[in-house]
Amino acid sequence: MPKRTIKETLVLILRLMLTFLKIGAFTFGGGYAMIALVEKDVVEKKKWLTEKEMIDLLAIAESTPGVIALNTATYVGQKVAGFFGALAASICVMLPSIVIIVLISGIIQQFGDNRYVRWAFLGIRAAVAALIFNAVLKMFKQVEKNVFSYILMAIALVLAALSVFNVIALDVVFILLGAAAVGLIYGIFRRGKQNHRTAADTPASSASPRQESSSPARSDEPQEKDQSSEKSEKNDSCDNQEETR
């Protein structure tokens, strides 16, 4: 995190507070619905995080204890403005929900039985599903495009679906931890394979200059022999001329 003046830090914390107040006020449908809003504000508009950092953030927020919305806000605040940024973002993302629940707690039954409210939330839930799907597509573009990633993604998707429909009792945290372990093993294996290839290519590349350097010396030997034979022939011819004289 770059060094900033006190004024710059306070301005940044204020921007964090306003951002997460808005996200907390307009997030319907749980923490996963917040992903699209965070991705749009934090990654696209303000450039506080990259797409890759956003994917890592979601993995950390899901695998640590607590609500994913709060974990996400804490992570972003810490990344942007340190401890006080994390504190401000965490408070502001929860504050709208707390205020709304306190205000409507006395008349919650009337709101729940109101058909207009039910119809409104029916549309909100559909829009939230679309926003989550949009965030998934954007994150999919950042996934490494190879067979290993596709296979691991398919396995994780099947396990998550089986967990949602109560076919198996498997928490999402264990899916993430399992994927992390498999990815670690794959990375170690791939690095070892690359090192083996590099070691195999090194002797061949080091031997070729030696062969090239030795070949000119060999090619010069016949030329030296030819020159010495020509000199001896000239000397013999000179001797013969002197004898005839």
PDB file of C-alpha atoms in Angstrom:
ATOM      1  CA  MET A   1       0.000   0.000   0.000  1.00  0.00           C
ATOM      2  CA  PRO A   2       1.568   3.339  -1.029  1.00  0.00           C
ATOM      3  CA  LYS A   3       2.341   6.002   1.570  1.00  0.00           C
ATOM      4  CA  ARG A   4      -0.296   8.733   1.774  1.00  0.00           C
ATOM      5  CA  THR A   5      -0.771  11.916   3.737  1.00  0.00           C
ATOM      6  CA  ILE A   6      -3.388  12.080   6.483  1.00  0.00           C
ATOM      7  CA  LYS A   7      -5.649  14.139   4.241  1.00  0.00           C
ATOM      8  CA  GLU A   8      -5.424  11.624   1.382  1.00  0.00           C
ATOM      9  CA  THR A   9      -6.146   8.753   3.778  1.00  0.00           C
ATOM     10  CA  LEU A  10      -9.207  10.512   5.218  1.00  0.00           C
ATOM     11  CA  VAL A  11     -10.548  11.235   1.721  1.00  0.00           C
ATOM     12  CA  LEU A  12     -10.018   7.597   0.760  1.00  0.00           C
ATOM     13  CA  ILE A  13     -11.796   6.365   3.900  1.00  0.00           C
ATOM     14  CA  LEU A  14     -14.700   8.721   3.164  1.00  0.00           C
ATOM     15  CA  ARG A  15     -14.965   7.301  -0.365  1.00  0.00           C
ATOM     16  CA  LEU A  16     -14.921   3.784   1.096  1.00  0.00           C
ATOM     17  CA  MET A  17     -17.728   4.697   3.492  1.00  0.00           C
ATOM     18  CA  LEU A  18     -19.926   6.176   0.755  1.00  0.00           C
ATOM     19  CA  THR A  19     -19.262   3.220  -1.554  1.00  0.00           C
ATOM     20  CA  PHE A  20     -20.182   0.565   0.995  1.00  0.00           C
ATOM     21  CA  LEU A  21     -23.148   2.546   2.318  1.00  0.00           C
ATOM     22  CA  LYS A  22     -24.549   2.430  -1.214  1.00  0.00           C
ATOM     23  CA  ILE A  23     -23.692  -1.257  -1.642  1.00  0.00           C
ATOM     24  CA  GLY A  24     -25.232  -2.145   1.711  1.00  0.00           C
ATOM     25  CA  ALA A  25     -28.403  -0.171   0.956  1.00  0.00           C
ATOM     26  CA  PHE A  26     -29.026  -1.723  -2.462  1.00  0.00           C
ATOM     27  CA  THR A  27     -27.981  -5.323  -1.866  1.00  0.00           C
ATOM     28  CA  PHE A  28     -30.986  -7.654  -1.875  1.00  0.00           C
ATOM     29  CA  GLY A  29     -30.790 -11.423  -1.726  1.00  0.00           C
ATOM     30  CA  GLY A  30     -27.815 -12.059   0.537  1.00  0.00           C
ATOM     31  CA  GLY A  31     -24.068 -11.667   0.337  1.00  0.00           C
ATOM     32  CA  TYR A  32     -23.679 -13.262  -3.083  1.00  0.00           C
ATOM     33  CA  ALA A  33     -25.913 -10.579  -4.577  1.00  0.00           C
ATOM     34  CA  MET A  34     -23.372  -8.019  -3.411  1.00  0.00           C
ATOM     35  CA  ILE A  35     -20.644  -9.490  -5.632  1.00  0.00           C
ATOM     36  CA  ALA A  36     -21.874  -7.746  -8.770  1.00  0.00           C
ATOM     37  CA  LEU A  37     -22.130  -4.360  -7.017  1.00  0.00           C
ATOM     38  CA  VAL A  38     -18.678  -4.669  -5.453  1.00  0.00           C
ATOM     39  CA  GLU A  39     -17.196  -5.768  -8.771  1.00  0.00           C
ATOM     40  CA  LYS A  40     -18.728  -2.801 -10.578  1.00  0.00           C
ATOM     41  CA  ASP A  41     -17.796  -0.116  -8.017  1.00  0.00           C
ATOM     42  CA  VAL A  42     -14.503  -1.413  -6.654  1.00  0.00           C
ATOM     43  CA  VAL A  43     -12.998  -2.993  -9.790  1.00  0.00           C
ATOM     44  CA  GLU A  44     -14.491  -1.201 -12.793  1.00  0.00           C
ATOM     45  CA  LYS A  45     -15.136   2.342 -11.535  1.00  0.00           C
ATOM     46  CA  LYS A  46     -12.621   3.063  -8.782  1.00  0.00           C
ATOM     47  CA  LYS A  47      -9.912   0.535  -9.790  1.00  0.00           C
ATOM     48  CA  TRP A  48      -9.173  -0.340  -6.173  1.00  0.00           C
ATOM     49  CA  LEU A  49      -8.845  -4.031  -7.059  1.00  0.00           C
ATOM     50  CA  THR A  50      -8.004  -5.970 -10.200  1.00  0.00           C
ATOM     51  CA  GLU A  51     -10.161  -8.786 -11.550  1.00  0.00           C
ATOM     52  CA  LYS A  52      -7.682 -11.347 -10.235  1.00  0.00           C
ATOM     53  CA  GLU A  53      -7.673  -9.756  -6.776  1.00  0.00           C
ATOM     54  CA  MET A  54     -11.479  -9.807  -6.833  1.00  0.00           C
ATOM     55  CA  ILE A  55     -11.481 -13.567  -7.447  1.00  0.00           C
ATOM     56  CA  ASP A  56      -8.983 -14.089  -4.614  1.00  0.00           C
ATOM     57  CA  LEU A  57     -11.129 -11.854  -2.385  1.00  0.00           C
ATOM     58  CA  LEU A  58     -14.216 -13.997  -2.954  1.00  0.00           C
ATOM     59  CA  ALA A  59     -12.299 -17.188  -2.189  1.00  0.00           C
ATOM     60  CA  ILE A  60     -10.999 -15.707   1.081  1.00  0.00           C
ATOM     61  CA  ALA A  61     -14.364 -14.190   2.052  1.00  0.00           C
ATOM     62  CA  GLU A  62     -16.142 -17.511   1.477  1.00  0.00           C
ATOM     63  CA  SER A  63     -13.612 -19.674   3.291  1.00  0.00           C
ATOM     64  CA  THR A  64     -13.290 -17.484   6.422  1.00  0.00           C
ATOM     65  CA  PRO A  65     -15.860 -17.385   9.252  1.00  0.00           C
ATOM     66  CA  GLY A  66     -18.586 -14.759   9.087  1.00  0.00           C
ATOM     67  CA  VAL A  67     -20.946 -13.227   6.563  1.00  0.00           C
ATOM     68  CA  ILE A  68     -19.518 -12.991   3.049  1.00  0.00           C
ATOM     69  CA  ALA A  69     -20.732  -9.375   2.660  1.00  0.00           C
ATOM     70  CA  LEU A  70     -18.922  -8.276   5.814  1.00  0.00           C
ATOM     71  CA  ASN A  71     -15.787 -10.257   4.956  1.00  0.00           C
ATOM     72  CA  THR A  72     -15.705  -8.709   1.490  1.00  0.00           C
ATOM     73  CA  ALA A  73     -16.036  -5.159   2.824  1.00  0.00           C
ATOM     74  CA  THR A  74     -13.334  -5.779   5.432  1.00  0.00           C
ATOM     75  CA  TYR A  75     -10.929  -7.152   2.826  1.00  0.00           C
ATOM     76  CA  VAL A  76     -11.470  -4.250   0.419  1.00  0.00           C
ATOM     77  CA  GLY A  77     -11.127  -1.659   3.187  1.00  0.00           C
ATOM     78  CA  GLN A  78      -7.887  -3.220   4.423  1.00  0.00           C
ATOM     79  CA  LYS A  79      -6.513  -3.393   0.895  1.00  0.00           C
ATOM     80  CA  VAL A  80      -7.350   0.238   0.119  1.00  0.00           C
ATOM     81  CA  ALA A  81      -6.778   2.131   3.395  1.00  0.00           C
ATOM     82  CA  GLY A  82      -5.441  -0.246   6.024  1.00  0.00           C
ATOM     83  CA  PHE A  83      -7.052  -0.944   9.407  1.00  0.00           C
ATOM     84  CA  PHE A  84      -9.256   2.153   9.556  1.00  0.00           C
ATOM     85  CA  GLY A  85     -10.391   1.547   5.985  1.00  0.00           C
ATOM     86  CA  ALA A  86     -11.404  -1.997   6.927  1.00  0.00           C
ATOM     87  CA  LEU A  87     -13.264  -0.723  10.004  1.00  0.00           C
ATOM     88  CA  ALA A  88     -15.098   2.000   8.053  1.00  0.00           C
ATOM     89  CA  ALA A  89     -16.078  -0.315   5.185  1.00  0.00           C
ATOM     90  CA  SER A  90     -17.293  -3.029   7.586  1.00  0.00           C
ATOM     91  CA  ILE A  91     -19.495  -0.629   9.571  1.00  0.00           C
ATOM     92  CA  CYS A  92     -20.942   1.069   6.508  1.00  0.00           C
ATOM     93  CA  VAL A  93     -21.845  -2.146   4.691  1.00  0.00           C
ATOM     94  CA  MET A  94     -23.896  -3.282   7.722  1.00  0.00           C
ATOM     95  CA  LEU A  95     -25.388   0.081   8.698  1.00  0.00           C
ATOM     96  CA  PRO A  96     -28.173   0.310   6.057  1.00  0.00           C
ATOM     97  CA  SER A  97     -29.486  -3.161   6.925  1.00  0.00           C
ATOM     98  CA  ILE A  98     -29.455  -2.403  10.650  1.00  0.00           C
ATOM     99  CA  VAL A  99     -31.312   0.893  10.180  1.00  0.00           C
ATOM    100  CA  ILE A 100     -33.931  -0.616   7.854  1.00  0.00           C
ATOM    101  CA  ILE A 101     -34.588  -3.606  10.136  1.00  0.00           C
ATOM    102  CA  VAL A 102     -34.951  -1.331  13.179  1.00  0.00           C
ATOM    103  CA  LEU A 103     -37.364   0.972  11.338  1.00  0.00           C
ATOM    104  CA  ILE A 104     -39.645  -1.730   9.955  1.00  0.00           C
ATOM    105  CA  SER A 105     -39.425  -4.242  12.808  1.00  0.00           C
ATOM    106  CA  GLY A 106     -42.689  -2.950  14.269  1.00  0.00           C
ATOM    107  CA  ILE A 107     -44.663  -3.274  11.037  1.00  0.00           C
ATOM    108  CA  ILE A 108     -42.877  -6.246   9.443  1.00  0.00           C
ATOM    109  CA  GLN A 109     -46.043  -8.362   9.353  1.00  0.00           C
ATOM    110  CA  GLN A 110     -47.922  -5.737   7.359  1.00  0.00           C
ATOM    111  CA  PHE A 111     -45.094  -5.538   4.844  1.00  0.00           C
ATOM    112  CA  GLY A 112     -44.906  -9.304   4.548  1.00  0.00           C
ATOM    113  CA  ASP A 113     -48.621  -9.686   3.826  1.00  0.00           C
ATOM    114  CA  ASN A 114     -48.757  -6.808   1.362  1.00  0.00           C
ATOM    115  CA  ARG A 115     -49.099  -8.220  -2.158  1.00  0.00           C
ATOM    116  CA  TYR A 116     -47.436  -5.208  -3.763  1.00  0.00           C
ATOM    117  CA  VAL A 117     -44.371  -5.687  -1.605  1.00  0.00           C
ATOM    118  CA  ARG A 118     -44.314  -9.407  -2.469  1.00  0.00           C
ATOM    119  CA  TRP A 119     -44.529  -8.618  -6.181  1.00  0.00           C
ATOM    120  CA  ALA A 120     -41.729  -6.071  -5.870  1.00  0.00           C
ATOM    121  CA  PHE A 121     -39.453  -8.568  -4.133  1.00  0.00           C
ATOM    122  CA  LEU A 122     -40.302 -11.174  -6.759  1.00  0.00           C
ATOM    123  CA  GLY A 123     -38.811  -8.877  -9.399  1.00  0.00           C
ATOM    124  CA  ILE A 124     -35.867  -7.977  -7.167  1.00  0.00           C
ATOM    125  CA  ARG A 125     -34.951 -11.655  -6.679  1.00  0.00           C
ATOM    126  CA  ALA A 126     -34.979 -12.233 -10.435  1.00  0.00           C
ATOM    127  CA  ALA A 127     -32.733  -9.214 -11.003  1.00  0.00           C
ATOM    128  CA  VAL A 128     -30.379 -10.348  -8.238  1.00  0.00           C
ATOM    129  CA  ALA A 129     -29.991 -13.750  -9.912  1.00  0.00           C
ATOM    130  CA  ALA A 130     -29.110 -12.004 -13.182  1.00  0.00           C
ATOM    131  CA  LEU A 131     -26.541  -9.781 -11.433  1.00  0.00           C
ATOM    132  CA  ILE A 132     -24.896 -12.795  -9.791  1.00  0.00           C
ATOM    133  CA  PHE A 133     -24.756 -14.591 -13.145  1.00  0.00           C
ATOM    134  CA  ASN A 134     -23.183 -11.491 -14.707  1.00  0.00           C
ATOM    135  CA  ALA A 135     -20.480 -11.445 -12.024  1.00  0.00           C
ATOM    136  CA  VAL A 136     -19.842 -15.160 -12.585  1.00  0.00           C
ATOM    137  CA  LEU A 137     -19.305 -14.587 -16.309  1.00  0.00           C
ATOM    138  CA  LYS A 138     -16.826 -11.776 -15.641  1.00  0.00           C
ATOM    139  CA  MET A 139     -14.872 -13.920 -13.190  1.00  0.00           C
ATOM    140  CA  PHE A 140     -14.899 -16.839 -15.631  1.00  0.00           C
ATOM    141  CA  LYS A 141     -12.983 -14.686 -18.132  1.00  0.00           C
ATOM    142  CA  GLN A 142     -10.130 -14.398 -15.614  1.00  0.00           C
ATOM    143  CA  VAL A 143      -9.813 -18.153 -15.085  1.00  0.00           C
ATOM    144  CA  GLU A 144      -6.774 -19.756 -16.718  1.00  0.00           C
ATOM    145  CA  LYS A 145      -7.887 -21.376 -19.961  1.00  0.00           C
ATOM    146  CA  ASN A 146      -6.646 -24.986 -19.838  1.00  0.00           C
ATOM    147  CA  VAL A 147      -8.019 -28.500 -19.404  1.00  0.00           C
ATOM    148  CA  PHE A 148      -7.136 -28.637 -15.702  1.00  0.00           C
ATOM    149  CA  SER A 149      -9.124 -25.479 -14.893  1.00  0.00           C
ATOM    150  CA  TYR A 150     -12.168 -26.672 -16.837  1.00  0.00           C
ATOM    151  CA  ILE A 151     -12.167 -30.104 -15.161  1.00  0.00           C
ATOM    152  CA  LEU A 152     -11.739 -28.618 -11.685  1.00  0.00           C
ATOM    153  CA  MET A 153     -14.482 -26.072 -12.362  1.00  0.00           C
ATOM    154  CA  ALA A 154     -16.878 -28.790 -13.540  1.00  0.00           C
ATOM    155  CA  ILE A 155     -16.205 -30.941 -10.462  1.00  0.00           C
ATOM    156  CA  ALA A 156     -16.708 -27.972  -8.115  1.00  0.00           C
ATOM    157  CA  LEU A 157     -19.933 -27.027  -9.900  1.00  0.00           C
ATOM    158  CA  VAL A 158     -21.326 -30.561  -9.603  1.00  0.00           C
ATOM    159  CA  LEU A 159     -20.422 -30.777  -5.903  1.00  0.00           C
ATOM    160  CA  ALA A 160     -21.971 -27.360  -5.213  1.00  0.00           C
ATOM    161  CA  ALA A 161     -25.173 -28.344  -7.040  1.00  0.00           C
ATOM    162  CA  LEU A 162     -25.416 -31.610  -5.100  1.00  0.00           C
ATOM    163  CA  SER A 163     -24.946 -29.651  -1.876  1.00  0.00           C
ATOM    164  CA  VAL A 164     -27.653 -27.113  -2.804  1.00  0.00           C
ATOM    165  CA  PHE A 165     -30.188 -29.865  -3.543  1.00  0.00           C
ATOM    166  CA  ASN A 166     -29.260 -31.701  -0.312  1.00  0.00           C
ATOM    167  CA  VAL A 167     -27.991 -34.772  -2.147  1.00  0.00           C
ATOM    168  CA  ILE A 168     -24.756 -34.606  -0.175  1.00  0.00           C
ATOM    169  CA  ALA A 169     -23.951 -32.704   3.015  1.00  0.00           C
ATOM    170  CA  LEU A 170     -20.925 -30.718   1.870  1.00  0.00           C
ATOM    171  CA  ASP A 171     -20.102 -27.164   2.860  1.00  0.00           C
ATOM    172  CA  VAL A 172     -18.800 -24.742   0.242  1.00  0.00           C
ATOM    173  CA  VAL A 173     -15.717 -24.147   2.395  1.00  0.00           C
ATOM    174  CA  PHE A 174     -14.578 -27.744   1.873  1.00  0.00           C
ATOM    175  CA  ILE A 175     -15.041 -27.384  -1.886  1.00  0.00           C
ATOM    176  CA  LEU A 176     -12.796 -24.308  -1.857  1.00  0.00           C
ATOM    177  CA  LEU A 177     -10.185 -25.962   0.354  1.00  0.00           C
ATOM    178  CA  GLY A 178     -10.196 -29.078  -1.829  1.00  0.00           C
ATOM    179  CA  ALA A 179      -9.807 -26.988  -4.979  1.00  0.00           C
ATOM    180  CA  ALA A 180      -6.930 -25.084  -3.360  1.00  0.00           C
ATOM    181  CA  ALA A 181      -5.163 -28.349  -2.460  1.00  0.00           C
ATOM    182  CA  VAL A 182      -5.611 -29.762  -5.971  1.00  0.00           C
ATOM    183  CA  GLY A 183      -4.392 -26.502  -7.515  1.00  0.00           C
ATOM    184  CA  LEU A 184      -1.314 -26.521  -5.263  1.00  0.00           C
ATOM    185  CA  ILE A 185      -0.439 -30.099  -6.237  1.00  0.00           C
ATOM    186  CA  TYR A 186      -0.961 -29.299  -9.914  1.00  0.00           C
ATOM    187  CA  GLY A 187       1.250 -26.204  -9.691  1.00  0.00           C
ATOM    188  CA  ILE A 188       4.072 -28.143  -7.992  1.00  0.00           C
ATOM    189  CA  PHE A 189       3.826 -30.930 -10.585  1.00  0.00           C
ATOM    190  CA  ARG A 190       3.847 -28.467 -13.501  1.00  0.00           C
ATOM    191  CA  ARG A 191       6.828 -26.573 -12.113  1.00  0.00           C
ATOM    192  CA  GLY A 192       8.772 -29.811 -11.623  1.00  0.00           C
ATOM    193  CA  LYS A 193       7.995 -30.828 -15.186  1.00  0.00           C
ATOM    194  CA  GLN A 194       9.215 -27.465 -16.526  1.00  0.00           C
ATOM    195  CA  ASN A 195      12.431 -27.726 -14.503  1.00  0.00           C
ATOM    196  CA  HIS A 196      13.009 -31.239 -15.878  1.00  0.00           C
ATOM    197  CA  ARG A 197      12.617 -29.987 -19.446  1.00  0.00           C
ATOM    198  CA  THR A 198      14.999 -27.097 -18.798  1.00  0.00           C
ATOM    199  CA  ALA A 199      17.598 -29.467 -17.356  1.00  0.00           C
ATOM    200  CA  ALA A 200      17.220 -31.793 -20.351  1.00  0.00           C
ATOM    201  CA  ASP A 201      17.681 -28.944 -22.845  1.00  0.00           C
ATOM    202  CA  THR A 202      20.741 -27.449 -21.125  1.00  0.00           C
ATOM    203  CA  PRO A 203      23.380 -30.164 -22.053  1.00  0.00           C
ATOM    204  CA  ALA A 204      22.389 -30.099 -25.718  1.00  0.00           C
ATOM    205  CA  SER A 205      22.658 -26.321 -25.922  1.00  0.00           C
ATOM    206  CA  SER A 206      26.011 -26.251 -24.086  1.00  0.00           C
ATOM    207  CA  ALA A 207      27.507 -29.017 -26.235  1.00  0.00           C
ATOM    208  CA  SER A 208      26.737 -27.420 -29.586  1.00  0.00           C
ATOM    209  CA  PRO A 209      29.131 -24.441 -29.211  1.00  0.00           C
ATOM    210  CA  ARG A 210      31.979 -26.825 -28.382  1.00  0.00           C
ATOM    211  CA  GLN A 211      31.315 -28.855 -31.508  1.00  0.00           C
ATOM    212  CA  GLU A 212      31.156 -25.703 -33.608  1.00  0.00           C
ATOM    213  CA  SER A 213      34.383 -24.383 -32.104  1.00  0.00           C
ATOM    214  CA  SER A 214      36.211 -27.667 -32.736  1.00  0.00           C
ATOM    215  CA  SER A 215      35.070 -28.017 -36.340  1.00  0.00           C
ATOM    216  CA  PRO A 216      37.001 -24.994 -37.702  1.00  0.00           C
ATOM    217  CA  ALA A 217      40.224 -26.349 -36.203  1.00  0.00           C
ATOM    218  CA  ARG A 218      39.709 -29.637 -37.991  1.00  0.00           C
ATOM    219  CA  SER A 219      38.885 -27.929 -41.250  1.00  0.00           C
ATOM    220  CA  ASP A 220      42.116 -25.913 -41.025  1.00  0.00           C
ATOM    221  CA  GLU A 221      44.299 -29.036 -40.793  1.00  0.00           C
ATOM    222  CA  PRO A 222      44.034 -30.016 -44.517  1.00  0.00           C
ATOM    223  CA  GLN A 223      44.777 -26.431 -45.527  1.00  0.00           C
ATOM    224  CA  GLU A 224      47.962 -26.421 -43.440  1.00  0.00           C
ATOM    225  CA  LYS A 225      49.012 -29.744 -44.984  1.00  0.00           C
ATOM    226  CA  ASP A 226      48.423 -28.400 -48.503  1.00  0.00           C
ATOM    227  CA  GLN A 227      50.465 -25.284 -47.771  1.00  0.00           C
ATOM    228  CA  SER A 228      53.379 -27.329 -46.382  1.00  0.00           C
ATOM    229  CA  SER A 229      53.335 -29.658 -49.413  1.00  0.00           C
ATOM    230  CA  GLU A 230      53.366 -26.658 -51.773  1.00  0.00           C
ATOM    231  CA  LYS A 231      56.377 -25.219 -49.944  1.00  0.00           C
ATOM    232  CA  SER A 232      58.263 -28.518 -50.172  1.00  0.00           C
ATOM    233  CA  GLU A 233      57.531 -28.776 -53.914  1.00  0.00           C
ATOM    234  CA  LYS A 234      58.838 -25.234 -54.461  1.00  0.00           C
ATOM    235  CA  ASN A 235      62.005 -26.042 -52.532  1.00  0.00           C
ATOM    236  CA  ASP A 236      62.554 -29.211 -54.609  1.00  0.00           C
ATOM    237  CA  SER A 237      62.103 -27.281 -57.851  1.00  0.00           C
ATOM    238  CA  CYS A 238      64.631 -24.672 -56.737  1.00  0.00           C
ATOM    239  CA  ASP A 239      67.170 -27.389 -55.889  1.00  0.00           C
ATOM    240  CA  ASN A 240      66.709 -29.029 -59.285  1.00  0.00           C
ATOM    241  CA  GLN A 241      67.280 -25.714 -61.055  1.00  0.00           C
ATOM    242  CA  GLU A 242      70.518 -25.145 -59.151  1.00  0.00           C
ATOM    243  CA  GLU A 243      71.778 -28.633 -60.016  1.00  0.00           C
ATOM    244  CA  THR A 244      71.118 -28.113 -63.728  1.00  0.00           C
ATOM    245  CA  ARG A 245      73.063 -24.867 -63.622  1.00  0.00           C
TER     246      ARG A 245
END
